[in-house]
Amino acid sequence: MDPEVALRKIIHIDMDAFYASVEERDEPSLRGLPLAVGGSRERGVVMAASYEARRFGVRSAMPSATARRLCPDLLFVKPRFEVYRAVSEEIRAVFARHTPVIEPVALDEAYLDVTENLLGLPTATAVAKAIRAEILERTGLVASAGVSYNKFLAKVASDYRKPDALFVITPSMGPDFVAALPIGRFHGVGPVTEAKMKRLGIETGADLRAWDLERLRETFGSAGAYYHAVARGFDERPVRAHRVRKSIGAETTFSEDTAAYDILAARLAPLFDKVWAGADAKGMRARTVTLKLKFSDFAQVTRARSLSAPVADRVALERIGLDLLSGLFPLRRSARLIGIALSGFEQGEKEEPLQLGLGL
Ligand SMILES: [Mg+2]
């Protein structure tokens, strides 16, 4: 392993039951009750559940009808994203006091590289403690923190004793810790993969480690290399402070969900205009077109195409966008939102003209 990678100090911060905790903070009468943030309607979805609700088996991304069956007294509140976003900015300000190397993953979650920390605290654990205390003081909310020597283990650590926990996985603990870890607790192993692994006799990290790279690739495709690495406690992905993900996009949410191609294509038409006009006005020429569909259960898919030359005009944008859309058909569920974006911009400035040599 690269010695610099071995010396990294990474913290993963994850707010506990974030949306639900904000609602409890702002409405004390909700405290201690089983609470779900999300839509209570027939086709609503739970976006976050308080720990009280989780006791009944209520989970985020669960259909609200299912949640209500599990917990008949479940209280639903509508999400207030503008409040969550404001809290998110406050916690990022706390992170920024300690390190410039911050990779936000969600409104309530981020990786920090604190190999060098701005306040000169002696250890990463001390930084994590300070961050948790500052978040509580500034927002009245509780964060869990995981401290380790890579992102994978920091993420596992923040989840390990949640809620209201700080957990550290040191380099000497790492391999044994991963070996004992149930496969379902590996970040990147979802319920479907977990079931598949269990059918194959993989219950823990130790079982996973017994599989060689080739067999993992054959069985799990491109994820095989990741499983091979993390089964050994390896993860060399850096914390990415500045995601260069400039894009110009537009999206629209439907009043009624639909799975009909014609309707979706018609909804895209004004978005092509808007996005093309936006890029054109800035003189930006993009090589990548990305289509996004969000479904009624809030799952989403994106499809992108990158060209060797910039998208020439609005007609070309439309042709690529519709092609990406038709590639998603037939849809197995209805969509609630469609979006299109341009990215991969060419540098705007012209090349410097060649300096004609005057001779020596
Ligand atoms: Mg969270």
Short mmCIF file of C-alpha atoms and ligand atoms in Angstrom, two decimals:
data_model
loop_
_atom_site.label_atom_id
_atom_site.label_comp_id
_atom_site.label_asym_id
_atom_site.label_seq_id
_atom_site.Cartn_x
_atom_site.Cartn_y
_atom_site.Cartn_z
CA MET A 1 0.00 0.00 0.00
CA ASP A 2 1.06 3.56 -0.69
CA PRO A 3 2.58 4.77 2.61
CA GLU A 4 0.74 8.09 2.36
CA VAL A 5 -2.54 6.23 2.06
CA ALA A 6 -1.64 4.19 5.14
CA LEU A 7 -1.21 7.36 7.17
CA ARG A 8 -4.52 8.97 6.36
CA LYS A 9 -6.91 10.03 9.11
CA ILE A 10 -10.49 10.04 7.94
CA ILE A 11 -13.68 10.97 9.79
CA HIS A 12 -17.16 10.11 8.59
CA ILE A 13 -19.86 12.25 10.18
CA ASP A 14 -23.49 11.22 9.93
CA MET A 15 -26.34 13.03 11.68
CA ASP A 16 -28.68 10.71 13.60
CA ALA A 17 -32.15 10.32 12.02
CA PHE A 18 -31.54 13.73 10.52
CA TYR A 19 -34.90 14.96 9.15
CA ALA A 20 -36.82 13.39 12.03
CA SER A 21 -34.44 14.89 14.62
CA VAL A 22 -34.83 18.36 13.13
CA GLU A 23 -38.62 18.01 13.35
CA GLU A 24 -38.38 16.86 16.98
CA ARG A 25 -36.05 19.73 17.78
CA ASP A 26 -38.46 22.30 16.35
CA GLU A 27 -41.66 20.73 17.70
CA PRO A 28 -41.09 19.41 21.23
CA SER A 29 -44.52 17.73 21.33
CA LEU A 30 -43.18 15.23 18.76
CA ARG A 31 -40.31 14.08 20.97
CA GLY A 32 -40.28 10.45 21.97
CA LEU A 33 -43.09 9.58 19.57
CA PRO A 34 -42.83 7.29 16.53
CA LEU A 35 -42.30 9.84 13.78
CA ALA A 36 -41.88 9.60 10.02
CA VAL A 37 -40.93 12.43 7.70
CA GLY A 38 -42.59 11.93 4.34
CA GLY A 39 -45.91 11.67 2.61
CA SER A 40 -48.77 10.01 4.45
CA ARG A 41 -50.84 9.61 1.28
CA GLU A 42 -51.59 6.29 -0.35
CA ARG A 43 -48.41 6.38 -2.42
CA GLY A 44 -46.22 8.29 0.00
CA VAL A 45 -42.77 7.19 1.07
CA VAL A 46 -40.97 7.43 4.41
CA MET A 47 -37.93 9.69 3.95
CA ALA A 48 -36.71 9.44 7.53
CA ALA A 49 -37.88 7.71 10.69
CA SER A 50 -37.21 8.58 14.32
CA TYR A 51 -35.52 5.94 16.47
CA GLU A 52 -38.85 5.41 18.22
CA ALA A 53 -40.42 4.54 14.84
CA ARG A 54 -37.49 2.32 13.90
CA ARG A 55 -38.31 0.14 16.88
CA PHE A 56 -41.41 -0.90 14.96
CA GLY A 57 -39.39 -1.70 11.87
CA VAL A 58 -40.13 1.57 10.09
CA ARG A 59 -37.28 2.49 7.73
CA SER A 60 -36.53 5.23 5.24
CA ALA A 61 -37.54 4.52 1.61
CA MET A 62 -40.37 2.32 2.91
CA PRO A 63 -43.85 2.93 1.44
CA SER A 64 -45.89 4.91 3.96
CA ALA A 65 -48.67 2.32 3.84
CA THR A 66 -46.27 -0.41 4.95
CA ALA A 67 -44.90 1.82 7.71
CA ARG A 68 -48.40 2.49 9.00
CA ARG A 69 -49.14 -1.23 9.08
CA LEU A 70 -46.02 -1.83 11.16
CA CYS A 71 -46.73 1.10 13.45
CA PRO A 72 -50.40 2.16 13.54
CA ASP A 73 -49.61 5.20 15.76
CA LEU A 74 -46.94 6.49 13.41
CA LEU A 75 -47.04 10.28 13.04
CA PHE A 76 -46.23 11.75 9.62
CA VAL A 77 -44.79 15.21 9.12
CA LYS A 78 -44.05 16.85 5.79
CA PRO A 79 -40.37 17.42 5.00
CA ARG A 80 -39.03 21.00 5.29
CA PHE A 81 -36.03 20.87 3.03
CA GLU A 82 -35.17 24.53 3.39
CA VAL A 83 -34.66 23.97 7.15
CA TYR A 84 -32.59 20.81 6.55
CA ARG A 85 -30.45 22.70 4.05
CA ALA A 86 -29.82 25.49 6.54
CA VAL A 87 -28.77 22.99 9.22
CA SER A 88 -26.55 21.29 6.66
CA GLU A 89 -24.76 24.59 6.04
CA GLU A 90 -24.20 25.02 9.75
CA ILE A 91 -22.62 21.60 10.15
CA ARG A 92 -20.42 22.24 7.11
CA ALA A 93 -19.25 25.44 8.76
CA VAL A 94 -18.24 23.34 11.77
CA PHE A 95 -16.29 20.94 9.52
CA ALA A 96 -14.56 23.85 7.80
CA ARG A 97 -13.13 25.02 11.13
CA HIS A 98 -11.19 21.76 11.27
CA THR A 99 -10.23 20.87 7.70
CA PRO A 100 -10.62 22.16 4.14
CA VAL A 101 -10.82 18.57 2.85
CA ILE A 102 -14.57 17.93 3.11
CA GLU A 103 -16.56 15.62 0.85
CA PRO A 104 -20.30 16.02 1.44
CA VAL A 105 -22.24 12.84 0.69
CA ALA A 106 -25.70 14.06 1.66
CA LEU A 107 -27.18 16.99 3.55
CA ASP A 108 -26.38 15.20 6.82
CA GLU A 109 -23.28 13.23 5.95
CA ALA A 110 -19.68 13.94 4.97
CA TYR A 111 -16.19 12.53 4.86
CA LEU A 112 -13.38 14.67 6.24
CA ASP A 113 -9.68 14.13 5.77
CA VAL A 114 -8.09 15.35 9.01
CA THR A 115 -4.62 13.94 8.42
CA GLU A 116 -3.70 17.56 9.01
CA ASN A 117 -6.26 19.53 10.99
CA LEU A 118 -6.49 23.29 11.14
CA LEU A 119 -6.70 23.62 14.94
CA GLY A 120 -3.73 21.33 15.50
CA LEU A 121 -5.63 18.86 17.70
CA PRO A 122 -3.46 15.87 18.61
CA THR A 123 -5.58 13.07 17.13
CA ALA A 124 -8.38 12.44 14.65
CA THR A 125 -10.45 11.18 17.57
CA ALA A 126 -10.03 14.54 19.30
CA VAL A 127 -11.17 16.28 16.11
CA ALA A 128 -14.24 14.03 15.87
CA LYS A 129 -15.11 14.72 19.52
CA ALA A 130 -14.81 18.46 18.99
CA ILE A 131 -16.95 18.33 15.85
CA ARG A 132 -19.71 16.37 17.59
CA ALA A 133 -19.73 18.83 20.48
CA GLU A 134 -19.78 21.87 18.18
CA ILE A 135 -22.61 20.44 16.06
CA LEU A 136 -24.67 19.80 19.19
CA GLU A 137 -24.00 23.28 20.49
CA ARG A 138 -24.77 25.08 17.23
CA THR A 139 -27.74 23.04 16.01
CA GLY A 140 -29.06 21.15 19.04
CA LEU A 141 -28.69 17.95 17.01
CA VAL A 142 -26.71 14.79 17.50
CA ALA A 143 -24.15 13.43 15.03
CA SER A 144 -22.38 10.10 15.06
CA ALA A 145 -18.76 9.93 13.98
CA GLY A 146 -16.53 7.19 12.68
CA VAL A 147 -12.76 7.59 12.73
CA SER A 148 -10.39 5.41 10.76
CA TYR A 149 -7.61 5.26 8.19
CA ASN A 150 -9.84 5.08 5.12
CA LYS A 151 -13.31 6.04 3.94
CA PHE A 152 -14.79 2.54 3.99
CA LEU A 153 -13.85 1.91 7.63
CA ALA A 154 -14.78 5.44 8.74
CA LYS A 155 -18.25 4.90 7.29
CA VAL A 156 -18.60 1.48 8.94
CA ALA A 157 -17.42 3.03 12.21
CA SER A 158 -19.92 5.89 12.22
CA ASP A 159 -22.73 3.38 11.78
CA TYR A 160 -21.40 0.82 14.25
CA ARG A 161 -22.69 2.22 17.55
CA LYS A 162 -25.19 4.74 16.18
CA PRO A 163 -26.94 6.83 17.53
CA ASP A 164 -24.91 9.36 19.54
CA ALA A 165 -21.65 7.52 19.10
CA LEU A 166 -18.00 8.01 18.30
CA PHE A 167 -16.24 4.85 17.19
CA VAL A 168 -12.63 4.46 16.16
CA ILE A 169 -11.13 1.69 14.01
CA THR A 170 -7.34 1.83 14.27
CA PRO A 171 -5.00 0.26 11.69
CA SER A 172 -4.26 -2.62 14.07
CA MET A 173 -8.00 -3.28 14.60
CA GLY A 174 -8.96 -2.96 10.93
CA PRO A 175 -8.46 -6.46 9.47
CA ASP A 176 -10.03 -8.33 12.41
CA PHE A 177 -12.86 -5.85 12.61
CA VAL A 178 -13.74 -6.36 8.96
CA ALA A 179 -13.40 -10.13 9.25
CA ALA A 180 -16.03 -10.25 12.01
CA LEU A 181 -18.39 -7.80 10.34
CA PRO A 182 -21.71 -9.24 9.07
CA ILE A 183 -21.88 -8.81 5.31
CA GLY A 184 -25.05 -6.71 5.50
CA ARG A 185 -23.12 -4.00 7.37
CA PHE A 186 -20.65 -3.48 4.54
CA HIS A 187 -21.29 -0.16 2.86
CA GLY A 188 -21.94 -0.94 -0.80
CA VAL A 189 -23.64 -4.25 -0.08
CA GLY A 190 -27.36 -3.61 -0.48
CA PRO A 191 -30.16 -6.02 0.44
CA VAL A 192 -30.08 -7.76 -2.96
CA THR A 193 -26.32 -8.35 -2.90
CA GLU A 194 -26.52 -9.37 0.74
CA ALA A 195 -29.07 -12.07 -0.11
CA LYS A 196 -26.95 -13.26 -3.03
CA MET A 197 -23.82 -13.41 -0.88
CA LYS A 198 -25.63 -15.35 1.81
CA ARG A 199 -26.83 -17.87 -0.76
CA LEU A 200 -23.16 -18.28 -1.69
CA GLY A 201 -22.19 -18.85 1.94
CA ILE A 202 -20.72 -15.38 2.52
CA GLU A 203 -21.97 -14.24 5.94
CA THR A 204 -19.04 -12.16 7.20
CA GLY A 205 -16.00 -10.25 6.04
CA ALA A 206 -13.88 -13.35 6.71
CA ASP A 207 -16.05 -15.36 4.30
CA LEU A 208 -15.72 -12.64 1.70
CA ARG A 209 -11.95 -12.55 2.11
CA ALA A 210 -11.76 -16.23 1.23
CA TRP A 211 -12.87 -15.40 -2.32
CA ASP A 212 -10.15 -14.45 -4.78
CA LEU A 213 -10.40 -11.43 -7.06
CA GLU A 214 -11.19 -13.39 -10.20
CA ARG A 215 -14.09 -15.25 -8.65
CA LEU A 216 -15.48 -12.05 -7.11
CA ARG A 217 -15.34 -10.35 -10.52
CA GLU A 218 -17.06 -13.30 -12.20
CA THR A 219 -19.81 -13.33 -9.59
CA PHE A 220 -20.30 -9.62 -8.84
CA GLY A 221 -18.98 -7.88 -11.95
CA SER A 222 -17.29 -4.52 -11.56
CA ALA A 223 -18.08 -4.39 -7.81
CA GLY A 224 -15.86 -7.45 -7.32
CA ALA A 225 -12.65 -5.44 -7.01
CA TYR A 226 -14.23 -3.20 -4.37
CA TYR A 227 -15.39 -6.21 -2.32
CA HIS A 228 -11.93 -7.76 -2.62
CA ALA A 229 -10.30 -4.60 -1.25
CA VAL A 230 -12.71 -3.79 1.56
CA ALA A 231 -12.80 -7.41 2.77
CA ARG A 232 -9.17 -6.73 3.67
CA GLY A 233 -9.87 -3.31 5.14
CA PHE A 234 -8.30 -1.57 2.12
CA ASP A 235 -9.79 1.49 0.49
CA GLU A 236 -7.60 4.01 -1.28
CA ARG A 237 -10.33 6.37 -2.45
CA PRO A 238 -9.35 9.92 -1.46
CA VAL A 239 -11.69 12.37 0.23
CA ARG A 240 -12.66 14.60 -2.68
CA ALA A 241 -12.87 18.17 -1.48
CA HIS A 242 -13.66 19.86 -4.74
CA ARG A 243 -15.89 17.87 -6.96
CA VAL A 244 -15.52 19.32 -10.41
CA ARG A 245 -19.06 18.60 -11.40
CA LYS A 246 -20.10 21.69 -13.18
CA SER A 247 -23.27 21.19 -15.08
CA ILE A 248 -26.18 23.13 -16.47
CA GLY A 249 -29.42 21.29 -15.99
CA ALA A 250 -33.16 21.63 -15.69
CA GLU A 251 -35.81 19.31 -14.36
CA THR A 252 -39.52 19.17 -13.86
CA THR A 253 -41.77 17.33 -11.41
CA PHE A 254 -45.12 16.04 -12.64
CA SER A 255 -48.44 16.60 -10.96
CA GLU A 256 -49.27 13.02 -11.95
CA ASP A 257 -46.70 10.23 -12.21
CA THR A 258 -46.38 8.63 -15.61
CA ALA A 259 -44.65 5.77 -17.41
CA ALA A 260 -45.68 6.89 -20.92
CA TYR A 261 -42.86 7.70 -23.35
CA ASP A 262 -44.82 10.34 -25.24
CA ILE A 263 -45.67 12.28 -22.11
CA LEU A 264 -42.11 12.10 -20.80
CA ALA A 265 -40.70 13.21 -24.17
CA ALA A 266 -43.14 16.13 -24.26
CA ARG A 267 -42.04 17.16 -20.76
CA LEU A 268 -38.44 17.17 -21.91
CA ALA A 269 -38.98 19.59 -24.80
CA PRO A 270 -39.00 22.81 -22.75
CA LEU A 271 -36.06 21.49 -20.72
CA PHE A 272 -33.96 21.15 -23.87
CA ASP A 273 -34.73 24.78 -24.67
CA LYS A 274 -33.86 25.96 -21.21
CA VAL A 275 -30.62 24.00 -20.87
CA TRP A 276 -29.41 24.84 -24.35
CA ALA A 277 -30.19 28.52 -23.84
CA GLY A 278 -28.37 28.47 -20.49
CA ALA A 279 -25.22 26.93 -21.93
CA ASP A 280 -25.34 29.07 -25.06
CA ALA A 281 -25.69 32.29 -23.08
CA LYS A 282 -22.51 31.46 -21.19
CA GLY A 283 -20.72 30.39 -24.34
CA MET A 284 -20.18 26.95 -22.83
CA ARG A 285 -19.84 23.92 -25.04
CA ALA A 286 -20.53 20.57 -23.42
CA ARG A 287 -19.64 17.05 -24.41
CA THR A 288 -21.83 15.12 -21.95
CA VAL A 289 -25.61 14.87 -21.84
CA THR A 290 -27.23 13.35 -18.75
CA LEU A 291 -30.85 12.31 -18.41
CA LYS A 292 -32.39 11.76 -14.99
CA LEU A 293 -35.65 10.05 -14.07
CA LYS A 294 -36.96 9.93 -10.53
CA PHE A 295 -39.64 7.35 -9.79
CA SER A 296 -42.68 7.54 -7.58
CA ASP A 297 -40.76 5.70 -4.84
CA PHE A 298 -38.00 8.38 -5.08
CA ALA A 299 -35.48 5.95 -6.54
CA GLN A 300 -33.76 7.50 -9.53
CA VAL A 301 -31.79 6.51 -12.60
CA THR A 302 -29.45 8.57 -14.71
CA ARG A 303 -28.17 7.84 -18.18
CA ALA A 304 -25.33 9.81 -19.71
CA ARG A 305 -23.63 10.01 -23.07
CA SER A 306 -20.30 11.66 -23.72
CA LEU A 307 -19.31 12.68 -27.21
CA SER A 308 -15.84 13.19 -28.64
CA ALA A 309 -16.86 16.72 -29.69
CA PRO A 310 -19.20 19.22 -28.00
CA VAL A 311 -22.93 18.91 -28.57
CA ALA A 312 -23.46 21.04 -31.69
CA ASP A 313 -26.89 22.57 -31.18
CA ARG A 314 -30.27 22.22 -29.55
CA VAL A 315 -31.37 19.66 -32.15
CA ALA A 316 -28.42 17.44 -31.29
CA LEU A 317 -29.16 17.83 -27.57
CA GLU A 318 -32.76 16.79 -28.18
CA ARG A 319 -31.75 13.78 -30.28
CA ILE A 320 -29.35 12.51 -27.60
CA GLY A 321 -31.77 13.24 -24.76
CA LEU A 322 -34.63 11.36 -26.39
CA ASP A 323 -32.32 8.50 -27.27
CA LEU A 324 -31.26 8.22 -23.62
CA LEU A 325 -34.93 8.29 -22.61
CA SER A 326 -36.00 5.56 -25.01
CA GLY A 327 -33.11 3.43 -23.75
CA LEU A 328 -34.86 3.29 -20.36
CA PHE A 329 -38.03 1.74 -21.80
CA PRO A 330 -40.10 -0.16 -20.94
CA LEU A 331 -40.36 1.47 -17.51
CA ARG A 332 -41.40 -0.85 -14.72
CA ARG A 333 -42.75 1.98 -12.57
CA SER A 334 -44.03 5.49 -13.00
CA ALA A 335 -41.79 8.52 -12.99
CA ARG A 336 -42.43 11.66 -10.95
CA LEU A 337 -39.61 13.82 -12.28
CA ILE A 338 -37.49 14.14 -15.40
CA GLY A 339 -34.35 16.18 -15.91
CA ILE A 340 -31.66 16.83 -18.46
CA ALA A 341 -28.19 18.30 -17.97
CA LEU A 342 -25.11 19.26 -19.92
CA SER A 343 -21.64 18.81 -18.44
CA GLY A 344 -18.08 18.18 -19.52
CA PHE A 345 -17.55 21.73 -20.66
CA GLU A 346 -14.71 22.75 -22.90
CA GLN A 347 -12.50 25.55 -21.72
CA GLY A 348 -14.07 28.79 -22.90
CA GLU A 349 -10.94 30.71 -23.74
CA LYS A 350 -9.31 30.51 -27.11
CA GLU A 351 -5.89 28.99 -27.47
CA GLU A 352 -3.01 31.36 -27.31
CA PRO A 353 -1.84 32.19 -30.81
CA LEU A 354 1.56 30.72 -31.61
CA GLN A 355 4.37 33.06 -30.87
CA LEU A 356 6.28 33.37 -34.07
CA GLY A 357 9.92 32.98 -33.29
CA LEU A 358 12.15 35.89 -34.06
CA GLY A 359 15.10 33.60 -34.29
CA LEU A 360 18.01 33.56 -31.99
MG MG B 1 -27.85 10.28 8.81
#
